[in-house]
Short mmCIF file of C-alpha atoms in Angstrom, two decimals:
data_model
loop_
_atom_site.label_atom_id
_atom_site.label_comp_id
_atom_site.label_asym_id
_atom_site.label_seq_id
_atom_site.Cartn_x
_atom_site.Cartn_y
_atom_site.Cartn_z
CA UNK A 1 -7.62 -86.05 18.96
CA UNK A 2 -7.48 -82.67 20.63
CA UNK A 3 -7.84 -80.71 17.39
CA UNK A 4 -11.35 -83.42 17.17
CA UNK A 5 -12.22 -82.48 20.91
CA UNK A 6 -12.16 -78.46 20.18
CA UNK A 7 -14.51 -79.17 17.22
CA UNK A 8 -16.67 -81.01 18.87
CA UNK A 9 -16.91 -78.20 21.39
CA UNK A 10 -17.33 -75.31 19.59
CA UNK A 11 -20.12 -77.55 17.48
CA UNK A 12 -21.15 -77.84 20.88
CA UNK A 13 -21.12 -74.49 21.79
CA UNK A 14 -23.43 -73.64 18.49
CA UNK A 15 -25.96 -75.82 19.33
CA UNK A 16 -27.06 -73.78 22.49
CA UNK A 17 -26.15 -70.22 21.85
CA UNK A 18 -28.89 -68.23 19.89
CA UNK A 19 -28.55 -67.51 16.20
CA UNK A 20 -26.52 -63.97 15.26
CA UNK A 21 -28.27 -60.97 14.26
CA UNK A 22 -28.11 -57.29 14.57
CA UNK A 23 -29.86 -56.71 18.21
CA UNK A 24 -27.75 -59.46 19.66
CA UNK A 25 -24.01 -57.71 18.28
CA UNK A 26 -22.07 -55.52 21.32
CA UNK A 27 -20.42 -52.49 20.63
CA UNK A 28 -16.63 -52.27 20.82
CA UNK A 29 -15.19 -50.98 23.33
CA UNK A 30 -15.18 -47.15 23.48
CA UNK A 31 -17.13 -46.68 20.07
CA UNK A 32 -20.04 -45.15 21.59
CA UNK A 33 -19.48 -41.62 24.10
CA UNK A 34 -22.06 -40.44 26.14
CA UNK A 35 -23.44 -37.07 25.47
CA UNK A 36 -21.00 -34.10 27.49
CA UNK A 37 -24.09 -32.01 28.86
CA UNK A 38 -27.85 -33.07 29.09
CA UNK A 39 -31.06 -31.76 27.54
CA UNK A 40 -31.97 -29.48 30.40
CA UNK A 41 -34.66 -26.54 30.06
CA UNK A 42 -33.18 -24.89 27.12
CA UNK A 43 -29.61 -26.76 26.89
CA UNK A 44 -28.29 -25.42 23.93
CA UNK A 45 -31.35 -25.37 21.56
CA UNK A 46 -30.78 -21.79 19.92
CA UNK A 47 -27.77 -22.60 17.35
CA UNK A 48 -26.18 -19.75 18.56
CA UNK A 49 -29.28 -17.33 17.66
CA UNK A 50 -29.28 -16.05 21.26
CA UNK A 51 -32.91 -14.98 23.12
CA UNK A 52 -35.81 -13.14 21.43
CA UNK A 53 -35.33 -10.19 19.13
CA UNK A 54 -33.69 -9.40 15.78
CA UNK A 55 -30.63 -11.37 17.32
CA UNK A 56 -32.74 -14.48 17.25
CA UNK A 57 -34.05 -13.80 13.72
CA UNK A 58 -30.31 -13.18 12.79
CA UNK A 59 -31.24 -9.32 11.32
CA UNK A 60 -28.71 -7.28 12.94
CA UNK A 61 -29.04 -3.87 13.71
CA UNK A 62 -27.09 -1.46 11.55
CA UNK A 63 -23.82 0.08 12.56
CA UNK A 64 -24.74 3.59 15.16
CA UNK A 65 -28.22 2.31 15.83
CA UNK A 66 -28.64 2.70 19.59
CA UNK A 67 -31.69 0.68 19.92
CA UNK A 68 -34.47 4.02 19.80
CA UNK A 69 -32.12 6.37 21.41
CA UNK A 70 -30.78 9.41 19.82
CA UNK A 71 -27.68 7.83 17.38
CA UNK A 72 -24.25 9.89 19.07
CA UNK A 73 -23.28 11.42 15.46
CA UNK A 74 -27.14 13.10 15.61
CA UNK A 75 -26.23 13.98 18.91
CA UNK A 76 -24.12 16.97 18.14
CA UNK A 77 -24.00 19.77 16.21
CA UNK A 78 -22.01 19.66 12.41
CA UNK A 79 -18.11 19.87 12.65
CA UNK A 80 -17.30 21.69 9.66
CA UNK A 81 -13.53 20.29 9.78
CA UNK A 82 -14.63 17.21 8.52
CA UNK A 83 -16.64 18.81 5.66
CA UNK A 84 -14.78 16.85 2.09
CA UNK A 85 -13.20 14.68 4.42
CA UNK A 86 -13.46 11.94 2.21
CA UNK A 87 -12.09 13.23 -0.76
CA UNK A 88 -8.74 14.43 1.09
CA UNK A 89 -5.56 13.47 -0.45
CA UNK A 90 -3.60 10.77 1.89
CA UNK A 91 0.11 10.64 1.83
CA UNK A 92 1.40 7.01 3.78
CA UNK A 93 4.40 7.36 6.09
CA UNK A 94 7.82 6.67 5.34
CA UNK A 95 10.42 7.25 7.81
CA UNK A 96 14.47 7.76 7.21
CA UNK A 97 15.11 5.27 9.20
CA UNK A 98 13.65 3.03 7.18
CA UNK A 99 15.03 4.13 4.37
CA UNK A 100 18.22 3.69 5.26
CA UNK A 101 17.19 -0.15 6.19
CA UNK A 102 15.86 -0.66 2.46
CA UNK A 103 19.14 0.87 1.75
CA UNK A 104 21.64 -1.00 4.08
CA UNK A 105 19.72 -4.18 2.95
CA UNK A 106 20.20 -3.66 -0.81
CA UNK A 107 16.38 -2.70 -1.39
CA UNK A 108 17.49 0.52 -2.90
CA UNK A 109 19.99 1.21 -5.58
CA UNK A 110 21.69 4.90 -4.40
CA UNK A 111 23.69 4.98 -7.64
CA UNK A 112 20.02 5.46 -9.02
CA UNK A 113 17.24 8.21 -8.78
CA UNK A 114 14.91 6.38 -6.31
CA UNK A 115 11.19 7.43 -6.69
CA UNK A 116 7.39 6.09 -6.11
CA UNK A 117 8.51 3.00 -8.19
CA UNK A 118 11.45 2.04 -6.86
CA UNK A 119 9.72 2.17 -3.18
CA UNK A 120 6.90 0.14 -4.10
CA UNK A 121 9.25 -2.67 -5.99
CA UNK A 122 10.77 -2.85 -2.84
CA UNK A 123 7.90 -4.65 -1.19
CA UNK A 124 7.82 -3.53 1.95
CA UNK A 125 5.79 -0.04 1.06
CA UNK A 126 2.75 0.25 -0.61
CA UNK A 127 -0.15 2.76 -1.54
CA UNK A 128 -3.69 1.93 -2.28
CA UNK A 129 -5.47 4.79 -4.66
CA UNK A 130 -8.63 3.81 -3.81
CA UNK A 131 -8.10 5.07 -0.55
CA UNK A 132 -6.85 8.60 -1.35
CA UNK A 133 -3.05 7.75 -1.09
CA UNK A 134 -1.35 10.21 -3.32
CA UNK A 135 2.08 8.92 -2.51
CA UNK A 136 4.44 9.07 -0.32
CA UNK A 137 5.11 11.67 2.71
CA UNK A 138 8.74 11.43 4.29
CA UNK A 139 8.89 11.97 8.10
CA UNK A 140 11.72 12.71 10.10
CA UNK A 141 12.25 9.96 12.00
CA UNK A 142 15.69 8.18 12.15
CA UNK A 143 17.28 11.84 11.02
CA UNK A 144 19.93 11.76 12.74
CA UNK A 145 21.22 8.06 11.67
CA UNK A 146 20.42 9.12 8.07
CA UNK A 147 23.82 8.43 6.40
CA UNK A 148 22.79 7.70 2.43
CA UNK A 149 23.61 10.10 -0.47
CA UNK A 150 20.33 9.73 -2.72
CA UNK A 151 18.50 11.32 -5.35
CA UNK A 152 14.94 10.89 -4.42
CA UNK A 153 11.63 12.03 -5.73
CA UNK A 154 8.84 11.90 -3.18
CA UNK A 155 5.26 13.93 -2.77
CA UNK A 156 5.78 15.63 0.81
CA UNK A 157 8.74 16.10 3.31
CA UNK A 158 9.29 18.49 5.83
CA UNK A 159 12.07 20.80 6.22
CA UNK A 160 13.88 18.74 8.83
CA UNK A 161 13.99 15.54 6.24
CA UNK A 162 15.44 17.69 3.41
CA UNK A 163 18.40 19.24 5.82
CA UNK A 164 19.06 15.60 6.98
CA UNK A 165 19.16 14.70 3.31
CA UNK A 166 21.62 17.72 1.47
CA UNK A 167 23.65 17.29 4.89
CA UNK A 168 24.80 13.82 3.18
CA UNK A 169 25.39 15.42 0.03
CA UNK A 170 22.27 14.57 -1.61
CA UNK A 171 18.99 16.12 -3.40
CA UNK A 172 15.47 15.59 -2.81
CA UNK A 173 12.25 16.79 -5.24
CA UNK A 174 8.76 16.91 -4.12
CA UNK A 175 6.45 15.87 -7.17
CA UNK A 176 2.70 15.49 -7.49
CA UNK A 177 1.35 12.30 -9.48
CA UNK A 178 -2.43 12.60 -10.31
CA UNK A 179 -4.94 9.42 -9.89
CA UNK A 180 -4.16 8.28 -13.22
CA UNK A 181 -0.49 8.30 -13.26
CA UNK A 182 -1.06 6.72 -10.10
CA UNK A 183 -2.71 4.16 -10.80
CA UNK A 184 0.07 3.52 -13.09
CA UNK A 185 3.06 3.86 -11.52
CA UNK A 186 1.32 0.84 -8.66
CA UNK A 187 1.62 -1.87 -10.46
CA UNK A 188 3.81 -1.17 -13.88
CA UNK A 189 3.72 -4.74 -15.11
CA UNK A 190 0.05 -4.42 -15.00
CA UNK A 191 0.01 -1.12 -16.83
CA UNK A 192 2.18 -2.06 -19.37
CA UNK A 193 0.28 -5.44 -20.28
CA UNK A 194 -2.79 -3.72 -20.93
CA UNK A 195 -1.05 -1.84 -23.83
CA UNK A 196 -1.82 0.99 -23.51
CA UNK A 197 0.68 4.28 -23.87
CA UNK A 198 2.15 5.61 -20.62
CA UNK A 199 0.21 8.88 -19.62
CA UNK A 200 1.11 12.39 -19.38
CA UNK A 201 1.45 13.81 -15.52
CA UNK A 202 -0.85 16.50 -15.19
CA UNK A 203 -0.27 19.81 -12.95
CA UNK A 204 -1.36 19.76 -9.17
CA UNK A 205 -4.87 21.33 -8.78
CA UNK A 206 -4.83 24.78 -6.95
CA UNK A 207 -4.85 23.64 -3.45
CA UNK A 208 -1.36 21.83 -3.61
CA UNK A 209 0.39 24.25 -6.94
CA UNK A 210 1.56 26.81 -4.37
CA UNK A 211 3.72 23.72 -2.49
CA UNK A 212 5.24 22.33 -5.25
CA UNK A 213 5.99 25.82 -6.66
CA UNK A 214 7.85 26.76 -3.58
CA UNK A 215 11.67 26.10 -3.89
CA UNK A 216 11.25 25.63 0.19
CA UNK A 217 9.64 22.46 -0.48
CA UNK A 218 12.20 21.42 -3.47
CA UNK A 219 9.24 21.98 -5.78
CA UNK A 220 9.52 20.13 -9.07
CA UNK A 221 8.26 23.19 -10.22
CA UNK A 222 10.32 25.52 -8.35
CA UNK A 223 12.99 27.65 -10.09
CA UNK A 224 16.78 25.89 -9.91
CA UNK A 225 18.16 29.10 -8.89
CA UNK A 226 15.96 29.79 -6.31
CA UNK A 227 16.21 26.15 -5.52
CA UNK A 228 19.79 26.94 -4.91
CA UNK A 229 19.50 29.45 -2.82
CA UNK A 230 17.46 27.91 -0.27
CA UNK A 231 19.71 24.95 0.09
CA UNK A 232 22.16 27.06 1.11
CA UNK A 233 19.87 28.90 3.61
CA UNK A 234 18.78 25.78 5.35
CA UNK A 235 22.33 24.97 5.56
CA UNK A 236 23.23 28.37 7.58
CA UNK A 237 20.10 27.34 9.24
CA UNK A 238 21.20 23.84 10.79
CA UNK A 239 24.49 24.42 11.03
CA UNK A 240 25.99 22.01 8.51
CA UNK A 241 28.28 22.62 5.54
CA UNK A 242 26.71 22.47 2.44
CA UNK A 243 28.82 19.45 0.07
CA UNK A 244 29.55 21.08 -3.33
CA UNK A 245 27.63 18.49 -6.14
CA UNK A 246 29.41 20.37 -8.81
CA UNK A 247 32.58 18.31 -7.53
CA UNK A 248 30.98 14.54 -7.04
CA UNK A 249 31.60 11.85 -8.84
CA UNK A 250 27.92 11.28 -8.40
CA UNK A 251 27.12 14.13 -10.18
CA UNK A 252 24.97 12.97 -13.58
CA UNK A 253 22.88 11.15 -11.30
CA UNK A 254 22.39 13.25 -8.52
CA UNK A 255 21.19 15.96 -11.33
CA UNK A 256 18.99 13.73 -13.07
CA UNK A 257 15.07 14.87 -13.32
CA UNK A 258 11.79 13.80 -14.70
CA UNK A 259 9.89 16.16 -16.90
CA UNK A 260 7.05 17.34 -15.22
CA UNK A 261 4.92 15.73 -17.70
CA UNK A 262 7.31 12.25 -17.14
CA UNK A 263 6.36 9.32 -15.34
CA UNK A 264 8.78 6.65 -15.70
CA UNK A 265 13.00 7.93 -16.24
CA UNK A 266 13.57 6.69 -19.60
CA UNK A 267 10.11 6.77 -20.73
CA UNK A 268 8.19 9.40 -22.54
CA UNK A 269 4.32 9.59 -22.53
CA UNK A 270 3.15 8.23 -25.19
CA UNK A 271 5.22 5.35 -25.43
CA UNK A 272 3.57 1.97 -25.78
CA UNK A 273 6.27 -0.73 -23.81
CA UNK A 274 5.25 -4.08 -24.95
CA UNK A 275 6.84 -6.77 -22.17
CA UNK A 276 6.23 -9.75 -24.34
CA UNK A 277 7.74 -8.66 -27.39
CA UNK A 278 10.12 -6.38 -25.12
CA UNK A 279 9.61 -3.57 -27.64
CA UNK A 280 8.92 0.34 -27.38
CA UNK A 281 6.28 1.80 -29.78
CA UNK A 282 6.57 5.54 -29.97
CA UNK A 283 3.85 7.56 -31.52
CA UNK A 284 4.71 8.97 -35.32
CA UNK A 285 1.74 10.87 -35.99
CA UNK A 286 2.22 14.37 -35.01
CA UNK A 287 -1.22 14.96 -33.70
CA UNK A 288 -0.20 12.74 -30.96
CA UNK A 289 3.09 14.36 -30.08
CA UNK A 290 2.07 17.43 -29.91
CA UNK A 291 -0.74 16.33 -27.37
CA UNK A 292 1.96 14.14 -25.18
CA UNK A 293 4.37 16.87 -25.45
CA UNK A 294 1.93 20.15 -24.26
#
């Protein structure tokens, strides 16, 4: 009985109510939100382009333009100090403190010689040849806490750095790499996958030939006898007892050096490394051997 009364009530309401259409449908509560701001005068109708002028048209002024004034770089005379500045070689710094951290965290193996490839493989030091980077500049920050005995090859080092390494019984060498050699050293896997022969390292240019030929800077082109004398002189200057490398258990590792033409330890110029097949191809023609050995 109750169901019948409800049905009659619904039918009676449908007879009275208007027909359902789009003009009498009400939105759900909260579906429409009022705008946060009104139109107003110039109420946000510039779309981030600002007011009149070049900012409105979005053709921005070039760097150094001062809206009609004489630019800063033309107000002063030419400085000869900056002549050829964009061509100068840069040496990204690496402190002895950070080098000690690499050794303590097992990112570097002190039982083998350390060179530029070893430092880049740590993942915490990198150089960019496009930015005129020419190698490692080992700085003396943390020289008082450096305790490792290493055989390291860098591109630039000062006298306190050399003293800090040799005080612990280590050996340091400063060596030069040309641009083509640096491209091969920075990403060795990419270089080997190209299937190109290992290039020979070129001699340093005239502006740094004296540095890499000096025994005081431990240059790789210096006379070994003069280097031994300079080691003793530096020990007397800084007041430490120079350890005897001949009596060291790691004598072979400390005496290991690269040839002035060589890039990688154990690999000669002219060899081609095939990583996919794990094969090393060596040149057999006599003129190739003479070219890479010259």
